[in-house]
XYZ file of C-alpha atoms in Angstrom:
125
model
C 16.654 -7.054 1.969
C 18.496 -3.755 2.028
C 19.326 -1.711 -1.026
C 22.398 0.410 -1.652
C 20.908 3.513 -0.042
C 19.809 1.750 3.148
C 16.105 1.853 2.287
C 14.224 -1.345 2.961
C 12.046 -2.670 0.184
C 8.838 -4.617 0.409
C 9.719 -8.305 -0.162
C 9.022 -9.555 -3.670
C 6.330 -11.992 -2.579
C 4.211 -9.045 -1.393
C 4.404 -6.970 -4.603
C 1.432 -6.743 -6.950
C 2.694 -6.479 -10.523
C 0.378 -8.022 -13.088
C -2.101 -5.927 -15.027
C -4.796 -8.565 -14.596
C -4.460 -8.383 -10.813
C -4.721 -4.565 -10.898
C -7.868 -4.717 -13.022
C -9.432 -7.405 -10.838
C -8.783 -5.321 -7.716
C -10.334 -2.208 -9.305
C -13.417 -4.171 -10.420
C -14.071 -5.500 -6.918
C -15.226 -2.003 -5.776
C -14.349 -2.604 -2.131
C -12.935 0.818 -1.170
C -11.971 2.483 2.107
C -10.486 5.970 2.272
C -9.654 9.031 4.324
C -8.012 12.404 3.580
C -4.579 10.940 2.794
C -5.113 7.512 1.250
C -7.668 5.507 -0.697
C -7.393 1.733 -0.436
C -8.896 -0.686 -2.958
C -9.287 -4.201 -1.570
C -9.251 -7.260 -3.803
C -11.166 -10.490 -3.308
C -11.112 -12.146 0.078
C -8.845 -15.162 0.377
C -10.338 -18.626 0.265
C -6.973 -20.292 0.829
C -4.520 -18.997 3.445
C -1.498 -20.235 1.497
C -1.409 -17.118 -0.722
C 0.276 -13.926 0.442
C -1.500 -10.581 0.189
C 0.039 -8.446 -2.559
C 0.315 -4.659 -2.427
C 0.698 -1.856 -4.965
C 1.267 1.842 -4.300
C -0.003 4.484 -6.706
C 0.435 8.248 -6.787
C -0.946 9.982 -9.863
C 0.304 13.099 -11.598
C -2.828 14.931 -10.454
C -1.469 14.760 -6.909
C 1.793 16.536 -7.769
C 3.629 17.121 -11.033
C 7.095 16.362 -9.612
C 8.132 12.713 -9.531
C 10.283 13.317 -6.442
C 7.206 14.201 -4.385
C 5.150 11.319 -5.790
C 7.924 8.811 -5.078
C 8.302 10.093 -1.513
C 4.624 9.462 -0.833
C 4.899 5.935 -2.256
C 7.985 5.247 -0.127
C 6.134 6.349 3.015
C 3.148 4.110 2.240
C 5.433 1.181 1.391
C 7.392 1.559 4.632
C 4.218 1.651 6.694
C 2.955 -1.585 5.123
C 6.391 -3.188 5.486
C 6.470 -2.456 9.223
C 2.931 -3.778 9.691
C 3.831 -7.001 7.889
C 7.150 -7.355 9.716
C 5.563 -7.032 13.156
C 2.452 -9.003 12.106
C 0.259 -6.347 13.720
C -3.006 -6.160 11.801
C -4.707 -9.448 11.011
C -7.253 -7.727 8.746
C -4.491 -6.907 6.255
C -4.103 -10.623 5.444
C -7.763 -11.236 4.508
C -7.426 -10.053 0.902
C -5.546 -11.290 -2.170
C -4.551 -7.805 -3.327
C -4.489 -4.253 -1.975
C -3.980 -0.996 -3.897
C -2.890 2.010 -1.824
C -3.608 5.202 -3.749
C -2.396 8.583 -2.488
C -4.807 11.486 -2.274
C -3.998 15.190 -2.316
C -3.894 15.370 1.498
C -0.798 13.177 1.547
C 1.495 15.743 -0.110
C 2.524 17.462 3.126
C 1.909 14.452 5.368
C 4.681 13.020 7.511
C 5.397 9.332 7.976
C 3.420 9.379 11.226
C 0.358 10.761 9.384
C 0.562 8.193 6.571
C 1.168 5.338 9.014
C -1.755 6.426 11.190
C -4.036 6.627 8.138
C -3.134 3.133 6.953
C -3.505 1.632 10.428
C -6.844 3.400 10.946
C -8.212 2.247 7.589
C -7.186 -1.377 8.067
C -8.404 -1.234 11.647
C -11.942 -0.517 10.424
C -12.144 -3.819 8.549
């Protein structure tokens, strides 16, 4: 799926949207992080028929300008999209939901830095 500007979006079946799912993921307290990203992992799947859903969060404490916050979210989203497209990391499919939260180190990070952080964090699982 390609939008008007040529930016690829994460397919709808992989998007985490409900408030209940966000709260359940936060309550699970399964967290991995580094200097750029903090990842909250939801419950482990019991049934393989469900797709893992992702959400990307960048708070105002990171940067006051929405342009910068949205750029960081786009970089995280693209990294996850490429991982899912190429079916690279099997550990990414073990959970029902995943929250990717930007940290202050991600402001000046390039796509290569964000992608390396996500791959390193999911590689530790």
